[in-house]
XYZ file of C-alpha atoms in Angstrom:
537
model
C 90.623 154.243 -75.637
C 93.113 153.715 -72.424
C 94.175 149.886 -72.716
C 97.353 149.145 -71.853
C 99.579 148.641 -74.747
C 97.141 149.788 -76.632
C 98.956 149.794 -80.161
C 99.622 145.990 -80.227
C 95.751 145.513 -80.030
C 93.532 144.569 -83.518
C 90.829 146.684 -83.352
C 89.038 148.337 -86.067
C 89.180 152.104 -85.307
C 85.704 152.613 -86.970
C 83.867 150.426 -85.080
C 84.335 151.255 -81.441
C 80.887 150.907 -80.350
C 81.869 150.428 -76.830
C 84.561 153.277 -75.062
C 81.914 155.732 -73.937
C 80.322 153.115 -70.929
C 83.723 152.484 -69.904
C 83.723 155.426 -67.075
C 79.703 153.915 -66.164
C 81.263 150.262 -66.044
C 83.932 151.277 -63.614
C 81.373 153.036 -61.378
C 79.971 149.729 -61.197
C 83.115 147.214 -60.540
C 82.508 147.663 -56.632
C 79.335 146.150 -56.757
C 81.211 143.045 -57.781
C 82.163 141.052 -54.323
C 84.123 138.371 -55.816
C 87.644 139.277 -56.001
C 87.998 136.633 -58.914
C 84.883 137.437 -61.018
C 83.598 135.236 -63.390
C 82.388 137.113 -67.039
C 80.281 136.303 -69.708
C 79.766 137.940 -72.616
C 77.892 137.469 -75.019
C 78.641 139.009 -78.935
C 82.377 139.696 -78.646
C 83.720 141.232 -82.016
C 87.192 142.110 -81.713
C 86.776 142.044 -77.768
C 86.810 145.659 -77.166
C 84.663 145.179 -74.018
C 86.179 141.741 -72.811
C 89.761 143.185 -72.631
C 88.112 146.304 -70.813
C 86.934 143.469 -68.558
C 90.113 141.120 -68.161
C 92.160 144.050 -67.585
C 90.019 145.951 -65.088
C 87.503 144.280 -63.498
C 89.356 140.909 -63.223
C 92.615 142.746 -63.042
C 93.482 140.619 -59.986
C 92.155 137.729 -61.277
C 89.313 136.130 -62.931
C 88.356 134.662 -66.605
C 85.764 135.399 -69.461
C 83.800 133.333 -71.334
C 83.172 135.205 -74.573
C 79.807 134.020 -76.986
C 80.438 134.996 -81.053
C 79.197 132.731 -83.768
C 81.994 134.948 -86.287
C 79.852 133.577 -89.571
C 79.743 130.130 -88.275
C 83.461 130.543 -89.670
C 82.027 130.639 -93.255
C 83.330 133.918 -94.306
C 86.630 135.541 -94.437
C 85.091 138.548 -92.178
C 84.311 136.207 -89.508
C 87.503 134.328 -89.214
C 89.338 137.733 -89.214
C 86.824 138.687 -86.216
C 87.876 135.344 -84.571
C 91.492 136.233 -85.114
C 91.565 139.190 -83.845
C 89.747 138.490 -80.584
C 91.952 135.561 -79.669
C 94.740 137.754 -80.441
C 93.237 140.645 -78.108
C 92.389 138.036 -75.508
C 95.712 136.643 -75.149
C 97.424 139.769 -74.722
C 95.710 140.646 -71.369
C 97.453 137.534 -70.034
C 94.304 136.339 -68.599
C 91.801 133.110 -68.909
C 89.584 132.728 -71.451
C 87.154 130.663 -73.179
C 85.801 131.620 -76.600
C 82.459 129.377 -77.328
C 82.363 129.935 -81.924
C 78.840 129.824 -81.667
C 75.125 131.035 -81.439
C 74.005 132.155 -78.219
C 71.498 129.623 -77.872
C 73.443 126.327 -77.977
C 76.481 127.987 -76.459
C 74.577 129.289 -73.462
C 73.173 126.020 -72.974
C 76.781 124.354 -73.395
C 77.322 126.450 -70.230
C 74.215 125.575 -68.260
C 75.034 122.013 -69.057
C 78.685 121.800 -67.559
C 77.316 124.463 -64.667
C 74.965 122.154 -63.209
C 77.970 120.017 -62.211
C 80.256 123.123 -61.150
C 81.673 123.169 -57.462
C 80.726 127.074 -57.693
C 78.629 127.571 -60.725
C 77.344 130.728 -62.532
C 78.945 134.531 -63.785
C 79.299 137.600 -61.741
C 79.019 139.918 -64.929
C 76.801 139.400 -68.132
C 77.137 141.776 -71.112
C 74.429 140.735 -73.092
C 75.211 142.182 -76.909
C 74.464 139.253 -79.156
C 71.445 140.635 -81.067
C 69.174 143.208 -82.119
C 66.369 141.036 -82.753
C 63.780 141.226 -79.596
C 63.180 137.893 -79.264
C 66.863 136.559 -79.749
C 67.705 139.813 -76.836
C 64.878 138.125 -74.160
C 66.302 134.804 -75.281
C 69.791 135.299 -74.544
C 68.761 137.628 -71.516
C 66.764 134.546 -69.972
C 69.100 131.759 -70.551
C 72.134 133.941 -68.936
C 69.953 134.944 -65.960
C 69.978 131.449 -65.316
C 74.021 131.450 -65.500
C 74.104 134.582 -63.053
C 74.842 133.939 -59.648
C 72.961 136.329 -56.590
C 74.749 139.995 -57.304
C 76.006 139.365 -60.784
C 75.602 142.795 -62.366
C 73.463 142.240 -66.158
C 74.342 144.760 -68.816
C 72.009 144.519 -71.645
C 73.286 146.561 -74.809
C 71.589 148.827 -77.207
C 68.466 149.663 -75.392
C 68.547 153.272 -77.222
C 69.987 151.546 -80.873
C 68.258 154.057 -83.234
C 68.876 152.101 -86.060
C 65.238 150.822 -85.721
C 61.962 151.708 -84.353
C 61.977 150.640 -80.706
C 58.711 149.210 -80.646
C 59.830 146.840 -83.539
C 60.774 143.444 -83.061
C 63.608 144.080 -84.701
C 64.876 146.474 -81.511
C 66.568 144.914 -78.778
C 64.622 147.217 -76.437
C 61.090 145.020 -76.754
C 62.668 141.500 -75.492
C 64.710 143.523 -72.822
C 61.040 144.840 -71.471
C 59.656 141.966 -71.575
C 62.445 140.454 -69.823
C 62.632 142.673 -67.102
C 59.024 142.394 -66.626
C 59.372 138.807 -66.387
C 61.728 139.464 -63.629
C 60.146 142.002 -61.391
C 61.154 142.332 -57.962
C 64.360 139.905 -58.783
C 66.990 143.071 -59.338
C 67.800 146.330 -58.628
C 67.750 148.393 -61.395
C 71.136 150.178 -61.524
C 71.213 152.787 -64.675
C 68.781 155.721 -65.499
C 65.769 155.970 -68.543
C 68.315 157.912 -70.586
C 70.650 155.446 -70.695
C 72.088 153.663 -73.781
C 72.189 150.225 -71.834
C 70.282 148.356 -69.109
C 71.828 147.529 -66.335
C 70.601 145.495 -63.408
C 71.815 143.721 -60.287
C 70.460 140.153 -59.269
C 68.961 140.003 -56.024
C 67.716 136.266 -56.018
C 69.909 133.012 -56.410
C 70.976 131.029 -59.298
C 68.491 128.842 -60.346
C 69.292 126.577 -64.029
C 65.789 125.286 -63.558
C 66.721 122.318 -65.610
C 68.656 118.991 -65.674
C 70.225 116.723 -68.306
C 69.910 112.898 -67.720
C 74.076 112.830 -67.088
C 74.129 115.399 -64.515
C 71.129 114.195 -62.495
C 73.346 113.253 -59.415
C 70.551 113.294 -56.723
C 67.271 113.535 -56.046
C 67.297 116.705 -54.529
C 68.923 118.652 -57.794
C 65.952 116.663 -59.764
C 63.432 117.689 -57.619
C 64.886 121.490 -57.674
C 65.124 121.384 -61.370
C 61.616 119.858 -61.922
C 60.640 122.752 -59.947
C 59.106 120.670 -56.800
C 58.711 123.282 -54.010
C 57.052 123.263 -50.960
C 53.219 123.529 -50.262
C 52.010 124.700 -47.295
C 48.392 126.026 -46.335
C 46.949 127.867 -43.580
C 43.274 128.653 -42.702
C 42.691 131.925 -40.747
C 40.288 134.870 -40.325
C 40.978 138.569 -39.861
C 41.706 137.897 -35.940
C 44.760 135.380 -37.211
C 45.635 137.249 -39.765
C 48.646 138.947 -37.761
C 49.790 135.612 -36.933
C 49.978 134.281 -40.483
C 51.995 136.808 -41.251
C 54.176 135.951 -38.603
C 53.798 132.041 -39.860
C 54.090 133.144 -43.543
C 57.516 135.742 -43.271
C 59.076 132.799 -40.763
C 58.487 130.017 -43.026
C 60.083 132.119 -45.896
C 62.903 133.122 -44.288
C 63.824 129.611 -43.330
C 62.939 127.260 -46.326
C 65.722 127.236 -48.837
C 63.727 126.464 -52.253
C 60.545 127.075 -53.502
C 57.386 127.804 -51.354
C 54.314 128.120 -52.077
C 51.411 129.298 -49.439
C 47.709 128.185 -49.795
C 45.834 130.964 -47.358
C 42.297 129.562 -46.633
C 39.969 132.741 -45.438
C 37.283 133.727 -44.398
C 35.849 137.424 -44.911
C 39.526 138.566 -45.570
C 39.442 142.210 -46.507
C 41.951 143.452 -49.709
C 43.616 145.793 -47.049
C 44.590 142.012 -45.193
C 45.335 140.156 -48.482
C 47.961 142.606 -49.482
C 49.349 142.798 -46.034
C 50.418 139.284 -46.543
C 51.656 139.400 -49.524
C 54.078 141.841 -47.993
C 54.982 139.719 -45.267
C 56.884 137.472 -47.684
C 60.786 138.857 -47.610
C 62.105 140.213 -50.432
C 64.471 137.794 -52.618
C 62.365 134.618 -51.336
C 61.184 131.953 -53.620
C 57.842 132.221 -52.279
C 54.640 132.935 -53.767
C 51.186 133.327 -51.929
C 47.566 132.263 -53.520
C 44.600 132.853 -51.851
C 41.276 130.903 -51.821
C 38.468 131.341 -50.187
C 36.344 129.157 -47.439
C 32.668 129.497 -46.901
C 31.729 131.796 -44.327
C 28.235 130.090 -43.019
C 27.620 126.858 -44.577
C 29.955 124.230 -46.237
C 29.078 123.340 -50.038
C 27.246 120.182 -50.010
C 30.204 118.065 -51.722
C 31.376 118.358 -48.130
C 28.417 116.450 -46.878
C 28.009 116.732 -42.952
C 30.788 118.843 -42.262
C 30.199 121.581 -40.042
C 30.138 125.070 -40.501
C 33.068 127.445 -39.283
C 36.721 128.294 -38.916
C 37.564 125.701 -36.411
C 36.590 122.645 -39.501
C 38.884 124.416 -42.416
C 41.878 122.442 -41.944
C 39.097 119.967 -43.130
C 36.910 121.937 -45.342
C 40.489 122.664 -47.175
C 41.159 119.386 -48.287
C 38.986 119.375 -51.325
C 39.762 123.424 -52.052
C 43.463 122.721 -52.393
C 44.268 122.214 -56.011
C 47.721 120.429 -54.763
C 47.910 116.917 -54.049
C 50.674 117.201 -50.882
C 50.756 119.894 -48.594
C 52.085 120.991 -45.214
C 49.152 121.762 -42.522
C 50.249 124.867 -40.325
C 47.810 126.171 -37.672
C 48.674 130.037 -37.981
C 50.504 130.158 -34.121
C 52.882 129.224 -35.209
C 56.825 130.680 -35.369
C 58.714 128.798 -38.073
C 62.483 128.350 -37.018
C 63.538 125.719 -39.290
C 64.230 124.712 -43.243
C 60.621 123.166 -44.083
C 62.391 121.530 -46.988
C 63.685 118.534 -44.137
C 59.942 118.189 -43.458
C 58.250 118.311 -46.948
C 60.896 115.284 -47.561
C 59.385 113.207 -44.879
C 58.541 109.518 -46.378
C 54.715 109.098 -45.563
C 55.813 105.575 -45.521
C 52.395 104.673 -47.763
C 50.007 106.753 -44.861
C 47.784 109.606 -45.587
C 49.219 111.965 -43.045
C 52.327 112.224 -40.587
C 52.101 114.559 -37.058
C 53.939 114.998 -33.627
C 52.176 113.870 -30.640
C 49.801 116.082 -28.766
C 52.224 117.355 -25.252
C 49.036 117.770 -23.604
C 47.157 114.357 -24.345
C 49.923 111.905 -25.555
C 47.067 109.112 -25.105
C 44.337 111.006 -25.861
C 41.439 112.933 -23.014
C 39.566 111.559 -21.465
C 36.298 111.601 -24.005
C 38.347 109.842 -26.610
C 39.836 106.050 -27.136
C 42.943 105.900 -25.078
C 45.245 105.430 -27.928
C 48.693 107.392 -29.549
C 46.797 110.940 -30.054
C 48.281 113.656 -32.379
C 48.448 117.577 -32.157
C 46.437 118.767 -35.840
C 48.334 122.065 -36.010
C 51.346 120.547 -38.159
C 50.258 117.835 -40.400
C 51.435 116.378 -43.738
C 49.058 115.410 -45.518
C 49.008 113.275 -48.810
C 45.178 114.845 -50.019
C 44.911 111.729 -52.700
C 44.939 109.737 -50.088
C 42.724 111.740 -47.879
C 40.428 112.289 -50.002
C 39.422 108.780 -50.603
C 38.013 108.848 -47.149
C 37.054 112.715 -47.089
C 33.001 111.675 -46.702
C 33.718 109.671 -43.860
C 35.656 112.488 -42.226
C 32.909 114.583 -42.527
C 30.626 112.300 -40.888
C 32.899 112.114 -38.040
C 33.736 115.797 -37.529
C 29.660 116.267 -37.378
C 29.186 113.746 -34.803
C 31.920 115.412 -32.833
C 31.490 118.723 -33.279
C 30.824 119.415 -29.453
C 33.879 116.945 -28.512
C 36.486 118.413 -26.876
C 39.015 119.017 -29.200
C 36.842 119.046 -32.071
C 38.367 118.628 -35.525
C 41.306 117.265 -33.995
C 38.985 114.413 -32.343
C 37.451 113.681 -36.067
C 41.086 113.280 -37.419
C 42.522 111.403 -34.672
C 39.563 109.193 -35.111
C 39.866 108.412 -38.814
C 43.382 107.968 -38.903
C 43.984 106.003 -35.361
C 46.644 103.914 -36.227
C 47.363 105.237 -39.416
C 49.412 108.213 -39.068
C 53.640 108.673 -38.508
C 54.586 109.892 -36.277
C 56.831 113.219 -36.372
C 59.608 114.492 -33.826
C 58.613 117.051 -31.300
C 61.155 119.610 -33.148
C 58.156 120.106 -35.678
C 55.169 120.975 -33.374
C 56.555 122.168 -30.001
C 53.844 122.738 -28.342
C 53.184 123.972 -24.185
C 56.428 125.292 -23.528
C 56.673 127.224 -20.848
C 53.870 126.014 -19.351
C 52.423 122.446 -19.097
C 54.867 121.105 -21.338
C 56.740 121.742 -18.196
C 54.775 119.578 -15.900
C 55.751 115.333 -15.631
C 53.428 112.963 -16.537
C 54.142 109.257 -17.115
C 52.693 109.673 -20.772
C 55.226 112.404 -21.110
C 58.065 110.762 -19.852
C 57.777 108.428 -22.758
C 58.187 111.203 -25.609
C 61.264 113.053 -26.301
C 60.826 116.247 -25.255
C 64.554 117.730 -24.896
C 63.782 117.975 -28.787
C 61.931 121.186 -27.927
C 64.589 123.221 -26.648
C 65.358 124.178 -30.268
C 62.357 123.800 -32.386
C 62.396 124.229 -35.917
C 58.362 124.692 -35.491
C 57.051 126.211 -32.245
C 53.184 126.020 -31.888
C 52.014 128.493 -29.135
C 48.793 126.365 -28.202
C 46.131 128.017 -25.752
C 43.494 130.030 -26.079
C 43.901 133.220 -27.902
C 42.072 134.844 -25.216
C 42.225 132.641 -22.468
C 39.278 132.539 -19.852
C 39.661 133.552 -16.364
C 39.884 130.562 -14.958
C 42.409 129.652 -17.204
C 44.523 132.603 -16.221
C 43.972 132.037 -12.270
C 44.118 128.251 -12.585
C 46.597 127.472 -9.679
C 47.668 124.213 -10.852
C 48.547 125.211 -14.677
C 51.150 128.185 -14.160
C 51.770 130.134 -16.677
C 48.858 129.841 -18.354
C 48.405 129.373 -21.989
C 47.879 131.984 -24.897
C 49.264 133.603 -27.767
C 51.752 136.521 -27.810
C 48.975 138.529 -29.670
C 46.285 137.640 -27.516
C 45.164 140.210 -24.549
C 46.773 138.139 -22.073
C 49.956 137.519 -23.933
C 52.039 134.057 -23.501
C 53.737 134.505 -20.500
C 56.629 132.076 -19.476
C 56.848 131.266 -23.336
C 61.012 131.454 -24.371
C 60.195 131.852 -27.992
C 57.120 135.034 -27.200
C 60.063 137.152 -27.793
C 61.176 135.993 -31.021
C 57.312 135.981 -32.598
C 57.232 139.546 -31.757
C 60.788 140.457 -33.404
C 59.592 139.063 -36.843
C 56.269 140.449 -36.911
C 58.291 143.784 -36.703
C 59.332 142.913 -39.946
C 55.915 142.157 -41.378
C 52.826 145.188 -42.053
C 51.876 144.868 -38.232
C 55.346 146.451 -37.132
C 54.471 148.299 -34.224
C 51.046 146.574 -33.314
C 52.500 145.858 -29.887
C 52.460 149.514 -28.823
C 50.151 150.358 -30.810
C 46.680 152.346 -29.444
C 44.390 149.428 -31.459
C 46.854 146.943 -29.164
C 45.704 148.342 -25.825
C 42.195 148.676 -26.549
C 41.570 145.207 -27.526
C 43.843 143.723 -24.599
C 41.467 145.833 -22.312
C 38.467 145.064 -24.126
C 39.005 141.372 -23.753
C 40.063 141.571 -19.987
C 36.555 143.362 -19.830
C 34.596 140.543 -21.507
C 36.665 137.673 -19.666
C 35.727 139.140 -16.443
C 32.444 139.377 -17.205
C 32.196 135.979 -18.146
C 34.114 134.445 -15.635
C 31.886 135.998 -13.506
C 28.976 134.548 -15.130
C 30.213 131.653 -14.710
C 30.722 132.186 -11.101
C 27.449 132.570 -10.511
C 25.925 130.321 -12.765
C 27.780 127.218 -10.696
C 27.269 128.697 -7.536
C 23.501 128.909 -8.457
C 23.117 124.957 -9.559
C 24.024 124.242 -5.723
């Protein structure tokens, strides 16, 4: 033992149960960012490993907050156990709390006054309170939920060879069983041999609960009731790149909880688990996956028709969520969807940004306020009230011109809110770009900094599209053979879906045999085409 004046310390000689993971500890100490580090520790003793801790790891500043019932103070031993740790604690000259007490109440003593804290949680947890396997998982759980992102977890004893390990009487049962719990939330920092567990925290603090005194706003009730974020998406293998893309965007920019609802049809395993990948590591985000028909819709959707272009509709029953967040799969998420999700419906069943292209609709549909159906948020109870008569109208427009987006329109004319542009930017780049009265009246500098950009178009744009002298550049999708040119935010979809599966699709060989496959084919039906109208004359 190397403590610094070590004689005037009260320890008992015979039970040192601690010196030999003082060299692993100080291996460790760098891992600690916080120059002030906050401790807990939990089963205390004499305080062998909380002066180790005050005087090295928070030797340039810092506190400890040590957990120790001592007896409940009932017996002589464990008011001489109290004694001497005060004593031991007050001789390092630093702060400290000592909390008399079970784990259980004193740990949530501590979540209590942290939910109120300017800067709450610990950046190192010894948990050593037990050797009972539930009491270990216990104690384990409620101080993960006192650890800040990086806090370094020791958990004691995982060799103790007092007892079987498979008992419930080991510690080493409720420490699997907690690190189970936690997988993919920490790096695991010591070796199978070792005595202890050790782990790093690679998520953020979550309490995951409130008291009635600390509920301050409605944003920490709705974080501790654990309200996230629902958002679905309907695809196919051919927009299964860009919900990845959608998916890893999303994540990356929604502080809380998110959950994704992917609609598919035919989606292999191989494409399920790419997805699952997409989502970044440390995110709050967890992907479920349900399937759509693939010819015909179940007859509780009455006339709906068949087919990928009708799932944002066929979805609405499917969901088993009563809110959700609508995103067509091109799209490139750039903003918190939390500010979104928030949005007061205001008592309608849906809220969506104006279509750029048709602000007052085309010209096959009432001239009325028209909105774009690639971002919607949708209250489903309220939907589905009226789902029957949706289906009626998607099947008597299902050669209209925008299709399901007709059928919605039409149901909800006059019902909807209205969203800001900054949530479906749509035709930038291209006829975004081009003044019309009707776009004059809509806010469009909004767009310059989307939080949501939608890259409308065809995936594989026709020939005349591409050649069309009057709409330049054209339309389409960065993943689409013809790419989507003139688009300032092309650029950007393609860096993050170099951080999904489909890194390196771009140059890849499969790349440049579909782009000239679908050149071929567009040729060959624009040529068609050709003569087809040249014929009729």
């Amino acid at each position: 033992m190397s403590y610094p004046e070590q004689s005037t310390y009260m320890f008992t000689e015979t039970q040192d149960w601690f010196s030999f993971n003082m060299e692993i500890w100080r291996n460790l100490f760098k891992r600690v960012e916080n120059p002030r580090p906050r401790v807990l520790e939990i089963g205390s003793w004499e305080g062998r490993s909380a002066v180790f801790l005050l005087t090295e790891l928070c030797k340039d500043g810092g506190d400890i907050v040590c957990v120790d019932h001592f007896d409940l103070m009932q017996t002589a031993a464990g008011r001489e156990r109290y004694r001497k740790l005060r004593h031991n604690l007050t001789l390092t000259g630093k702060p400290f709390r000592i909390l008399d007490q079970f784990s259980v109440p004193a740990l949530m003593t501590l979540l209590t006054e942290e939910m109120s804290a300017v800067r709450p949680g610990f950046d190192w947890v010894y948990v050593d309170g037990s050797h009972e396997a539930d009491d270990t998982f216990l104690d384990g759980e409620l101080a993960w939920r006192l650890a800040r992102k990086g806090a370094v977890l020791v958990f004691d004893d995982y060799r103790w060879d007092k007892e079987p390990e498979d008992s419930m009487h080991h510690p080493k049962r409720g420490i699997d069983a907690f690190l189970a719990l936690h997988k993919g939330e920490y790096t695991l920092l010591s070796s199978e041999t070792q005595y202890q567990v050790i782990i790093q925290k690679t998520v953020d603090m979550r309490i995951g609960f409130l008291v009635a005194e600390k509920a301050s706003s409605q944003e920490s009730l709705d974080a501790a009731l654990g309200y996230g974020v629902n958002v679905a998406l309907t695809i196919d293998a051919e927009y299964a790149i860009a919900a990845a893309v959608a998916i890893r965007s999303a994540a990356q920019h929604t502080s809380g909880r998110i959950t994704f609802y992917v609609l598919g049809q035919d989606l292999s395993e191989d494409v399920k688990e790419r997805l699952r990948q997409s989502i970044p590591d440390g995110a709050d985000a967890t992907l479920v996956f349900l399937d759509l028909p693939s010819d015909t819709p179940s007859s509780s959707t009455g006339a709906l028709p068949a087919g990928l272009t009708w799932a944002k509709i066929a979805m609405i029953p499917r969901l088993p969520v009563e809110r959700v967040l609508y995103l067509d799969a091109d799209v490139l998420v750039r903003g918190d969807l939390g500010e979104l999700w928030k949005t007061d419906l205001q008592g309608k069943p849906l809220a969506a940004a104006v279509d750029v292209g048709f602000p007052m609709g085309h010209e096959r549909v009432e001239r009325v306020l028209y909105f774009n159906a690639g971002v919607l948020l949708m209250d489903l109870t309220a939907i589905r009230r009226n789902f029957h008569a949706l289906c009626a109208l998607a099947a008597e427009r299902k050669d209209s011109k925008m299709q399901d987006q007709d059928a919605l329109n039409a149901l909800f004319e006059g019902k909807w809110l209205p969203l800001s542009l900054k949530w479906n930017a749509q035709g930038l780049g291209t006829y975004a770009t081009y003044h019309t009265p009707e776009r004059a009246a809509l806010d469009m500098d909004v767009m310059k900094d989307p939080a949501i950009v939608h890259f409308t178009g065809a995936l594989h744009p026709s020939m005349a599209e591409v050649i069309n002298p009057f709409v330049q550049p054209y339309g389409g999708k960065p993943w689409g053979y013809a790419g989507a040119p003139g688009h300032p935010f092309a650029q950007e979809w393609w860096d993050v879906c170099e951080q999904t599966p489909w890194k390196g699709w771009r140059s890849s060989a499969d790349f440049r045999d579909m782009r000239a496959r679908e050149v071929e084919e567009a040729i060959r039906a624009g040529v068609d085409e050709f003569r087809r109208r040249v014929a009729e004359v």
